Structures are given as structure tokens and as C-alpha cells.
Coordinates of C-alpha atoms in Angstrom, one line a residue:
X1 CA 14.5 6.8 -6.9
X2 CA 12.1 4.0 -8.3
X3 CA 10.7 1.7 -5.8
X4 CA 8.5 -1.6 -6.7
X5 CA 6.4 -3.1 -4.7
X6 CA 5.9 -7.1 -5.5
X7 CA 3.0 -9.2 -4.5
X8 CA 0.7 -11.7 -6.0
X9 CA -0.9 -14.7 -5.1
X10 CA 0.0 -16.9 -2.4
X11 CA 2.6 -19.4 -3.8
X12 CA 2.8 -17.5 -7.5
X13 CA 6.7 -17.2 -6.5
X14 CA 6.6 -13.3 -5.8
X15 CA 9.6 -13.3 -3.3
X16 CA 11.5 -15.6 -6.1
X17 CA 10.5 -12.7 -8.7
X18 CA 11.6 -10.0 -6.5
X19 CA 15.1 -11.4 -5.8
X20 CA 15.4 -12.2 -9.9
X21 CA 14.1 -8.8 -10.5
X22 CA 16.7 -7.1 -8.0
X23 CA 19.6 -9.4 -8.9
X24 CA 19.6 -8.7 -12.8
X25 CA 18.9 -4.7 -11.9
X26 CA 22.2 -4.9 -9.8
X27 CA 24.5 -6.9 -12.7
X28 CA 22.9 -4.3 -15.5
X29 CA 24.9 -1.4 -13.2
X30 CA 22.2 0.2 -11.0
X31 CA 22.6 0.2 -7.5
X32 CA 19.8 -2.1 -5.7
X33 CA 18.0 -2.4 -2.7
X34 CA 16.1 -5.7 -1.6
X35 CA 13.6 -5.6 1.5
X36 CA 13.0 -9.4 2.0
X37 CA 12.0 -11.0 5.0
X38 CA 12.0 -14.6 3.2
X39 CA 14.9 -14.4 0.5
X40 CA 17.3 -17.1 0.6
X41 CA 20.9 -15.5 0.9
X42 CA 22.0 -14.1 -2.5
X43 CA 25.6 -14.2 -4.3
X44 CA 28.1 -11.0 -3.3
X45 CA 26.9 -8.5 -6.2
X46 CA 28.5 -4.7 -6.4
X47 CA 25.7 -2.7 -6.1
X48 CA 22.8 -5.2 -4.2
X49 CA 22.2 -4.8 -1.0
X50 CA 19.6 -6.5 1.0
X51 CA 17.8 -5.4 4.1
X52 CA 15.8 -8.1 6.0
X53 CA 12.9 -6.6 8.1
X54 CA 13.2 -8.3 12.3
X55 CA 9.6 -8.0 13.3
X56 CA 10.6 -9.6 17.0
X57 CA 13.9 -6.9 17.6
X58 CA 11.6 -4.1 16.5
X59 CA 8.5 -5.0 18.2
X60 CA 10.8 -5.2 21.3
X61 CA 12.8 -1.9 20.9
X62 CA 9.5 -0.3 20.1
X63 CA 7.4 -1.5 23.3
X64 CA 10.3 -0.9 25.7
X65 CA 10.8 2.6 24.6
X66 CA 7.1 3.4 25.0
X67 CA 7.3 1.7 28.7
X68 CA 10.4 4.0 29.2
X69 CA 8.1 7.5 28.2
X70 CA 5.0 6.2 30.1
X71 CA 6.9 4.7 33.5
X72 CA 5.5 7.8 35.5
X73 CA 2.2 6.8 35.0
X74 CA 2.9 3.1 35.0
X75 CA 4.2 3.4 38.4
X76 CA 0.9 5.6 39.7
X77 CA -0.8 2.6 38.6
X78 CA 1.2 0.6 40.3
X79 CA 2.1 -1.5 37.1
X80 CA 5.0 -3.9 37.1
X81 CA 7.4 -2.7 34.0
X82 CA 8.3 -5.9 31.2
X83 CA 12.1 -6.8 30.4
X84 CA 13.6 -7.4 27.2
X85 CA 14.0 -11.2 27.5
X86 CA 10.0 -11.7 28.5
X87 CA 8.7 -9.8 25.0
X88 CA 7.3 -12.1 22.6
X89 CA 6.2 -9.8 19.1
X90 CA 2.4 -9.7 18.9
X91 CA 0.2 -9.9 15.7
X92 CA 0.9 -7.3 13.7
X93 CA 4.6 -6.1 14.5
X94 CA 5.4 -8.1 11.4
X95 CA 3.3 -5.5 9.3
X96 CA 4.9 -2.5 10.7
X97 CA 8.2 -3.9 11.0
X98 CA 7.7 -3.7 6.9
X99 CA 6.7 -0.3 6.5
X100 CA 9.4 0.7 8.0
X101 CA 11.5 -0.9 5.8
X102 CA 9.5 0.6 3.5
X103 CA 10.4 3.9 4.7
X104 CA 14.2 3.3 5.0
X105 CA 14.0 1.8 1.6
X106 CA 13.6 5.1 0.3
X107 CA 16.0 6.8 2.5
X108 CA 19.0 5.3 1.4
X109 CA 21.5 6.3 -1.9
X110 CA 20.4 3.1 -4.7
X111 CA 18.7 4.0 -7.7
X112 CA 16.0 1.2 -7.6
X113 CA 14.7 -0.8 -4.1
X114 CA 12.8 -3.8 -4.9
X115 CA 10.2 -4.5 -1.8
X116 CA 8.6 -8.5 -1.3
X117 CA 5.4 -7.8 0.2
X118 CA 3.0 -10.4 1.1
X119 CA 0.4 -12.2 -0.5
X120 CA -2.0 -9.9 -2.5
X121 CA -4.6 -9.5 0.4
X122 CA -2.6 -8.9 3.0
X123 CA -0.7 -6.4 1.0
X124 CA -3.6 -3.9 -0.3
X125 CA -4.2 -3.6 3.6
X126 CA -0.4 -3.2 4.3
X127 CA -0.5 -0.6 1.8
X128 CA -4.0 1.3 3.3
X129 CA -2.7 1.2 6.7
X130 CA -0.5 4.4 7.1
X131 CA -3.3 6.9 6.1
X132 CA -5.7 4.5 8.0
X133 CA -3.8 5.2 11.6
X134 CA -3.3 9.0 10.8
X135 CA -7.0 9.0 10.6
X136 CA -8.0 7.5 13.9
X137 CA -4.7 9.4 15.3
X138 CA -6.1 12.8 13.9
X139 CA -10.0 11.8 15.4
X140 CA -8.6 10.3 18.7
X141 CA -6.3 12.7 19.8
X142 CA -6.4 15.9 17.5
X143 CA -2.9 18.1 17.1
X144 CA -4.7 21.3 18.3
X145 CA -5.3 19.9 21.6
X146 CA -2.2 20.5 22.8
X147 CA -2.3 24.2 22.8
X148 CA -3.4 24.0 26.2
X149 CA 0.4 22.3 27.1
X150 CA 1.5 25.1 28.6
X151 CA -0.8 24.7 31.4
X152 CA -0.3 21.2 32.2
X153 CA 2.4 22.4 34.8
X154 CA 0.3 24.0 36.3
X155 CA -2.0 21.7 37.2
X156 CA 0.5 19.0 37.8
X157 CA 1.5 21.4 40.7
X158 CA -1.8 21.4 42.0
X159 CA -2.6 18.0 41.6
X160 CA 1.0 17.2 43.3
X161 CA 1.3 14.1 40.6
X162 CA 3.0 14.6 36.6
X163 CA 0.4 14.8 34.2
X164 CA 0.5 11.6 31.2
X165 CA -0.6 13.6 28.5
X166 CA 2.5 15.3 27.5
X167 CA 4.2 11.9 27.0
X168 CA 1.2 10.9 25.1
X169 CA 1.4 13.6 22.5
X170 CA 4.8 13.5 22.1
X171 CA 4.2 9.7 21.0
X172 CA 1.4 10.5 18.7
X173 CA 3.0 13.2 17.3
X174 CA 6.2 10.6 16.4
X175 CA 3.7 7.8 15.2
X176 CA 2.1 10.4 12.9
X177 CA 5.7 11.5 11.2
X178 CA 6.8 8.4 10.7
X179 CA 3.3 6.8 9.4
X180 CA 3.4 10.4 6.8
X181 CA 7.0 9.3 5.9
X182 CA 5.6 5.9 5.0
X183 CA 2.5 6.8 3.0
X184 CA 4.7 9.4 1.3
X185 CA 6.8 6.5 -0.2
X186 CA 3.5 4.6 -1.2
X187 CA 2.0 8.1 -2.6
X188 CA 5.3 9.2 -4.5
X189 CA 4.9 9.1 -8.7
X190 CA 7.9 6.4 -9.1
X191 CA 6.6 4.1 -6.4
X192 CA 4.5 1.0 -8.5
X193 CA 3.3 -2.2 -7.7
X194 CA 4.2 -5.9 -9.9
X195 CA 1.7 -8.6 -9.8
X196 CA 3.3 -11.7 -9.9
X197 CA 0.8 -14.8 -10.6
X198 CA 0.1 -18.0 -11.8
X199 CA -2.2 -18.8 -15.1
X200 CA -4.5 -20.3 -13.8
X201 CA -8.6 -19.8 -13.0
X202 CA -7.8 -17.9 -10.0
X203 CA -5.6 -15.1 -12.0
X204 CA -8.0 -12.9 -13.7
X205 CA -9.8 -12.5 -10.2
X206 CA -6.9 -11.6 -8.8
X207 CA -6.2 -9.0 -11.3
X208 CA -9.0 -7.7 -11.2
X209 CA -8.9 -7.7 -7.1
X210 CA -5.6 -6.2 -7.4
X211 CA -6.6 -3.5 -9.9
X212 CA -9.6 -2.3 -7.9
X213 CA -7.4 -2.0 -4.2
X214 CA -4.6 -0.2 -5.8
X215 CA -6.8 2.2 -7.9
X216 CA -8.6 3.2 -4.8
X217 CA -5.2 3.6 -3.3
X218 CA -3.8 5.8 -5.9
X219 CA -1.0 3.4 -6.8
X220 CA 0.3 2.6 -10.3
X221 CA 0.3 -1.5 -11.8
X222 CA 3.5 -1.4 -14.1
X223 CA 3.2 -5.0 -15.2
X224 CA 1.9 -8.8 -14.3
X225 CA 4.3 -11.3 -14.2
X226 CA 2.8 -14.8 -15.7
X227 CA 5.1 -17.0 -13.3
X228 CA 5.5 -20.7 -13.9
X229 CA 4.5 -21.6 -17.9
X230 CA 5.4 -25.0 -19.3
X231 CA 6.7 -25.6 -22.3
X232 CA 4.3 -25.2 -25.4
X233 CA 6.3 -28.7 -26.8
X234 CA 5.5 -31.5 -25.0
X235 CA 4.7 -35.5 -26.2
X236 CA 3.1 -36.0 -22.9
X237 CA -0.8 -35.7 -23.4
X238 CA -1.4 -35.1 -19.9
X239 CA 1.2 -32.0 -19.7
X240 CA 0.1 -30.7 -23.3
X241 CA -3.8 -30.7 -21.6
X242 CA -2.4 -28.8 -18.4
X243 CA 0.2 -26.3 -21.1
X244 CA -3.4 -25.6 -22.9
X245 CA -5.5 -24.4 -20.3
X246 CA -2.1 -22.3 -19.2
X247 CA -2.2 -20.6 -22.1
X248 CA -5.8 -19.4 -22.5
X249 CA -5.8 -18.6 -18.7
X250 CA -2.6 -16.2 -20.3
X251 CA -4.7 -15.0 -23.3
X252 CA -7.1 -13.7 -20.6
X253 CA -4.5 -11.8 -18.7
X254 CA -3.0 -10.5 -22.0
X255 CA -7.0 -9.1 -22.6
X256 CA -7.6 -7.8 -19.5
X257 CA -3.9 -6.1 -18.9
X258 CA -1.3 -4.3 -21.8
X259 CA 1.8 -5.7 -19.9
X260 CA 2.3 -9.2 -19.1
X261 CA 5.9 -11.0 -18.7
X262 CA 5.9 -14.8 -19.1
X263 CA 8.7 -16.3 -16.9
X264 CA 9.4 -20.3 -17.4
X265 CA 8.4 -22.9 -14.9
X266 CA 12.2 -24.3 -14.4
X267 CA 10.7 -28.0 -13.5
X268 CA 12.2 -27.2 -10.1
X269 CA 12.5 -24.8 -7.0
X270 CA 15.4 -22.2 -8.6
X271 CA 18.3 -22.8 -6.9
X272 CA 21.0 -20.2 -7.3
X273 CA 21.9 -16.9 -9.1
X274 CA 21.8 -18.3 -12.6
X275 CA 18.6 -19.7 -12.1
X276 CA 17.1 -16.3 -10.6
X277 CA 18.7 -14.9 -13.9
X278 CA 16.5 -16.8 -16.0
X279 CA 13.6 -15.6 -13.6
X280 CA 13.7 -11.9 -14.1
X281 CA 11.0 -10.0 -15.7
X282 CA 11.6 -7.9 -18.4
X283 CA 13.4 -4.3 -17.6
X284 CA 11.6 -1.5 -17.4
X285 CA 11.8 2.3 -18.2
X286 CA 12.4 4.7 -14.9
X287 CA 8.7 6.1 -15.4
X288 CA 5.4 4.0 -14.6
X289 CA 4.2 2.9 -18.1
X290 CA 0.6 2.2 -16.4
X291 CA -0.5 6.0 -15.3
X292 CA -2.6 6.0 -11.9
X293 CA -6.1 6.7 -13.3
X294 CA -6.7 10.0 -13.1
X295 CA -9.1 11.5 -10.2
X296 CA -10.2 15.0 -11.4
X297 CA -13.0 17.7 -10.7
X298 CA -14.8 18.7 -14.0
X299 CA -16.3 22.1 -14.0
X300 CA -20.2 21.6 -15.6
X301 CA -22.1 25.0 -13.6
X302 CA -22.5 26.3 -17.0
X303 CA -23.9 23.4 -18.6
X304 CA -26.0 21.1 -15.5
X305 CA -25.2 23.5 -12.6
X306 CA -23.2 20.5 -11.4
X307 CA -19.2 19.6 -10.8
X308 CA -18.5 16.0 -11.5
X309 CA -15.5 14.6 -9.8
X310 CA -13.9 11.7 -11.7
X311 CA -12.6 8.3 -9.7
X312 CA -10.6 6.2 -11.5
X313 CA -11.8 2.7 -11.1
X314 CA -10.8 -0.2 -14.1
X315 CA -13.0 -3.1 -13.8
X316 CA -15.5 -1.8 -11.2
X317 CA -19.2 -3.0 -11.5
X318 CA -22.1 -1.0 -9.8
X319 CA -22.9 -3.3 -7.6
X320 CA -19.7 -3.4 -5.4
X321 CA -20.0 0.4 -5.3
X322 CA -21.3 2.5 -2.7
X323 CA -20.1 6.0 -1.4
X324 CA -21.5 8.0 1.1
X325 CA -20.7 11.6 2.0
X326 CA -19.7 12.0 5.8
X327 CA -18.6 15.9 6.5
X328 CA -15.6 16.8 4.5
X329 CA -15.3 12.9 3.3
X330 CA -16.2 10.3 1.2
X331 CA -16.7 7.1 2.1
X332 CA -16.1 5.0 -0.7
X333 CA -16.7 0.9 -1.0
X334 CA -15.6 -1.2 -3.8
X335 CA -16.2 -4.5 -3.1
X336 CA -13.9 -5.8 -0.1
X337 CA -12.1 -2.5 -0.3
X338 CA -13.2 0.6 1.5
X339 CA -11.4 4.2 1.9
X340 CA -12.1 7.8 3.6
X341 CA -11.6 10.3 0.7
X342 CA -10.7 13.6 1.7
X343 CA -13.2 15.8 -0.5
X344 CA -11.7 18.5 -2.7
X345 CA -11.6 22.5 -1.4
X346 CA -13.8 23.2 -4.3
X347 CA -16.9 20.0 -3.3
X348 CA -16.5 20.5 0.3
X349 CA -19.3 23.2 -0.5
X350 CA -21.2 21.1 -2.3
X351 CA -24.0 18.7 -1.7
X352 CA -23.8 15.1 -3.1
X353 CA -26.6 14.7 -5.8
X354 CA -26.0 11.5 -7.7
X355 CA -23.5 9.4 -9.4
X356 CA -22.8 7.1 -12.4
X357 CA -20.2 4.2 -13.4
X358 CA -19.3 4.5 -17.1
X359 CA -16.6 1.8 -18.0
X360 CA -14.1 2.2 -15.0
X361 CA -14.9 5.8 -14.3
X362 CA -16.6 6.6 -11.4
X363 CA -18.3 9.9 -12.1
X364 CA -19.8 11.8 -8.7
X365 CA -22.1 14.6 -9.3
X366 CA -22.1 17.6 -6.6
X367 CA -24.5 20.4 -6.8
X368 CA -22.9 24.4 -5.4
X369 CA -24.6 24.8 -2.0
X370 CA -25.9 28.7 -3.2
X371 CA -25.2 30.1 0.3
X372 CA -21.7 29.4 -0.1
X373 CA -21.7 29.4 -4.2
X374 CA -23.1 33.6 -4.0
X375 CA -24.5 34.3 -7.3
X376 CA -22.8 37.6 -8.8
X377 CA -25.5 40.3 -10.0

């Protein structure tokens, strides 16, 4: 199953793209989901569905389930429990109230689900969250603590009071399969992201923003959608001025990106089905036509005594860069963005000795540590 992932600039029209987009990929026969918390209610279509995320309900079911698991130790500290009707959501439900959506999204029998994420910022950190949280999870409370489980009993007995930390596992250890389901949907090969924007001075930055978070996020661009274009014929000088600088700010996307749809600026707010028909971006194939750039290790012992692992990175310039090697990880900046890299098998005996940008491709240089890299006779 295909899943797109659309965002773009605040205002661009991305939720108005994602409903055109799922709409004609229901009435050309393929069975469609749409995850929208903002769509305006669509036309009865055989084979759309859509699923609304409800950030306040799951907030709420959430919280008072981990009240239920925790009341032991609530009531040792003497803590007076919440009801339902008292819960107001807090910042950030609305975020993971969308990834799992996300996750259901790819749990169900359509071909295609078409996801409205939010603005462009706020999605790239949507997007980084999932392995984020494992991370701290995995530092804050590592799985192989719990061997010692079997004598928490035991010492319950002889404290005369139940212990919390079973209950507290048991809730990591759900957080951390259901954050893995997520960031297996945003990792899978047929998962991409569409860009929707305006032409404008703003749009090449925000391509180039947008190429940079998802590279670093191993996640495939399969097309920006040039939202909102007047009419090349016009009498009125003012519009024809306004259709001009539209069009080179379009030339510019066209050079820095191979695909680019051009939808129409309708002269009003789209208001219906036949409308959103007129909205939809060109259909694509089932596979990404814009390939993650690779990340590899290349093998140079025989000629510079080095390995050289590869980063994929269009349109970074040195000086957003910085990495730095922390144990088994890399800690790698571009600009506003910043991820933990798990190092591979093969560098994890290595030591960091330099690195290079050369048009896109970040190019880190490890030297064989030679007490683990034996030399043979």
C-alpha cells in the first residue's frame, strides 16, 4: 500500500490538495483513505473513506488508562484520581493523536491513504518524533532492566507495599510498539511526502527546507505542487505584473526540482467535488519516482586506509553542517534540523577522521581502529 504524506506551507492549500488528490484516486477505481483533521465533509464516493484524527477523545482515553495502571501508586501518594468530564487535551495530543492515524492508515485494506499533515515545520518534527521518543525511552528506562522482574515480588513482600515499576515497563514497553509501528509506516519504501506551495519568494526556501528535513529523515519527495497560478492572459496590468513574478518564482521551482504540478487559482475558495476535481495533481506511478538519496559505506582500506560513508543531503551547504561522533552515534546538524544516527556495524570500530560536502553528498571519512581491524600476516 502507497501512503502520501502532504504538507507545505502555511496557507499553500495542502489540506485542499489532499482531499483533490484522494477524491480523483477514489473515482479512477482505487480504494482510498483520507486522514484529515480539517477536510470539509466530502461527496459519498465507493471506495473513499475518511478518517478524522480526535486529539481531545484520545488524549482522554489515553490519560485515564494510564491513571487506571498507576492507581496503586497514586493512592500511596495520596493523589486524588481525574474524571473523564474534567480532562482538557494538552499541547501536544494533537500530534500523537496523528501518528496514530498514521499508523492505522496503514493498517487498513485501501490501496492508497492520503495523510494532511501540518504546515511544513511542524510536520518534519511530526515526522522525527517516533524515533525521537524510542531514543529517550531506550536511554531512560533500558529493556534489559527488567530482568530483574522476577524479584520485584519479593521485595514487594518485604516492603509490605506493590512495587510501580512493573506497571511502568509494561507502559514503556506499549509506547515503544506502537511508536515502532509508527516510524515503520514513515520508514517503509512506498511511504513519500508532496509539497504543496505557493510561487512565490518564500517557495524555493521552503523547498529547499523541505528537502534537507526529509533527506535527513530518509523519506522520499515524489513531487511539488505549484498551488494557486493565475492565468497567463490577462488585460489587467496589475494582475499580468503579479502572473509574471508567479511564473519566474515557478521557473525556479522547475530548476531546483524534476517534478512540479501547476494547479489553477479557481478565483475563489473551491467549493465542492467538481471543483476539488480540477484541483488534483497529476497521478502518479505506485513507486516513488524521487529515490531517497542513497546513504552507503564505501570500502577505500586499499586505497586511503579509510571507509567513507555517504549521506545523502541535496542542497546542503557546509556551513549548516556539523556532526559529531558520540559512542555508537552520530550526531548530525543541518541547519534547523538535527538527528542521532545509528552508526553502521562495520564504523562502529572506527574512529571519525574528517569529512567533505561535494554537491549534496555528505562524505564522512572513518579510519579502522587496528586493535579491532587485526592485520592478517
Amino acid at each position: 500500500m502507497r501512503i502520501i504524506l502532504v504538507t507545505g506551507s502555511g496557507g499553500a492549500g495542502r489540506t485542499t490538495v489532499a482531499a483533490a488528490t484522494a477524491l480523483a484516486e477514489a473515482r479512477a477505481g482505487r480504494r482510498v483513505l483520507l486522514v484529515s483533521e480539517d477536510v470539509e465533509p466530502l461527496p459519498a464516493q465507493d471506495g473513499l473513506r475518511v478518517l478524522r484524527p480526535r486529539p481531545a477523545g484520545d488524549f482522554r482515553r489515553e490519560f485515564l488508562a494510564l491513571q487506571a495502571r498507576s492507581s496503586t501508586a497514586l493512592d500511596l501518594l495520596g493523589a486524588a484520581p481525574f474524571e473523564d468530564a474534567e480532562l482538557t487535551e494538552l499541547p501536544g495530543s494533537r500530534q500523537f493523536a496523528l501518528l496514530r492515524a498514521l499508523r492505522d492508515a496503514a493498517e487498513g485494506d485501501h490501496e492508497l491513504a492520503v495523510v494532511d499533515l501540518p504546515p511544513l515545520a511542524e510536520a518534519l518534527a511530526l515526522l522525527a518524533l517516533p524515533e525521537q521518543l524510542r531514543r529517550y525511552l531506550r536511554r531512560l528506562l533500558p529493556p534489559e532492566r527488567q530482568a530483574a522482574r522476577a524479584l520485584r515480588p519479593m521485595l514487594a513482600q518485604l516492603a509490605g507495599v506493590p512495587m510501580p515499576a512493573q506497571w511502568l515497563y509494561e507502559t514503556t514497553g506499549r509506547w515503544e510498539t506502537e511508536l515502532a509501528a509508527v516510524q515503520a509506516v514513515v520508514d517503509a519504501p512506498t511511504t513519500s511526502v508532496r509539497l504543496v506551495l505557493e510561487p512565490g519568494p518564500p517557495a524555493v526556501r521552503a523547498l529547499r527546507t523541505a528537502r534537507l528535513g526529509l533527506a535527513l529523515q530518509r523519506l522520499a519527495l515524489d513531487s511539488v505542487v505549484a498551488n494557486r497560478l493565475l492565468p497567463a492572459e490577462s488585460e489587467d496590468p496589475w494582475l499580468t505584473g503579479l502572473t509574471t513574478r508567479q511564473h519566474r518564482h515557478l521557473a525556479e521551482l522547475r530548476t531546483a526540482f524534476d517534478v512540479v504540478d501547476v494547479l489553477p487559482h479557481l478565483g475563489r475558495d473551491p467549493r465542492g467535488p467538481e471543483d476539488l476535481v480540477l484541483l488534483a495533481p497529476a497521478r502518479r506511478p505506485a513507486a516513488v519516482p524521487d529515490p531517497v538519496p542513497a546513504w552507503s559505506v564505501e570500502d577505500r582500506r586499499e586505497e586511503d586506509g579509510v571507509l567513507v560513508w555517504h549521506i545523502g543531503l541535496p542542497g546542503a551547504v557546509k556551513e549548516d553542517l556539523s556532526l559529531v561522533r558520540r559512542g555508537d552515534e552520530l550526531l548530525l546538524t543541518v541547519g534547523a534540523f538535527r538527528r542521532n544516527v545509528p552508526l553502521p556495524a562495520a564504523l562502529r570500530r572506527c574512529t571519525v577522521t574528517g569529512a567533505g560536502l561535494v554537491e549534496g553528498d555528505l562524505r564522512v571519512r572513518f579510519t579502522p581502529d587496528p586493535g579491532l581491524w587485526p592485520r592478517t600476516p
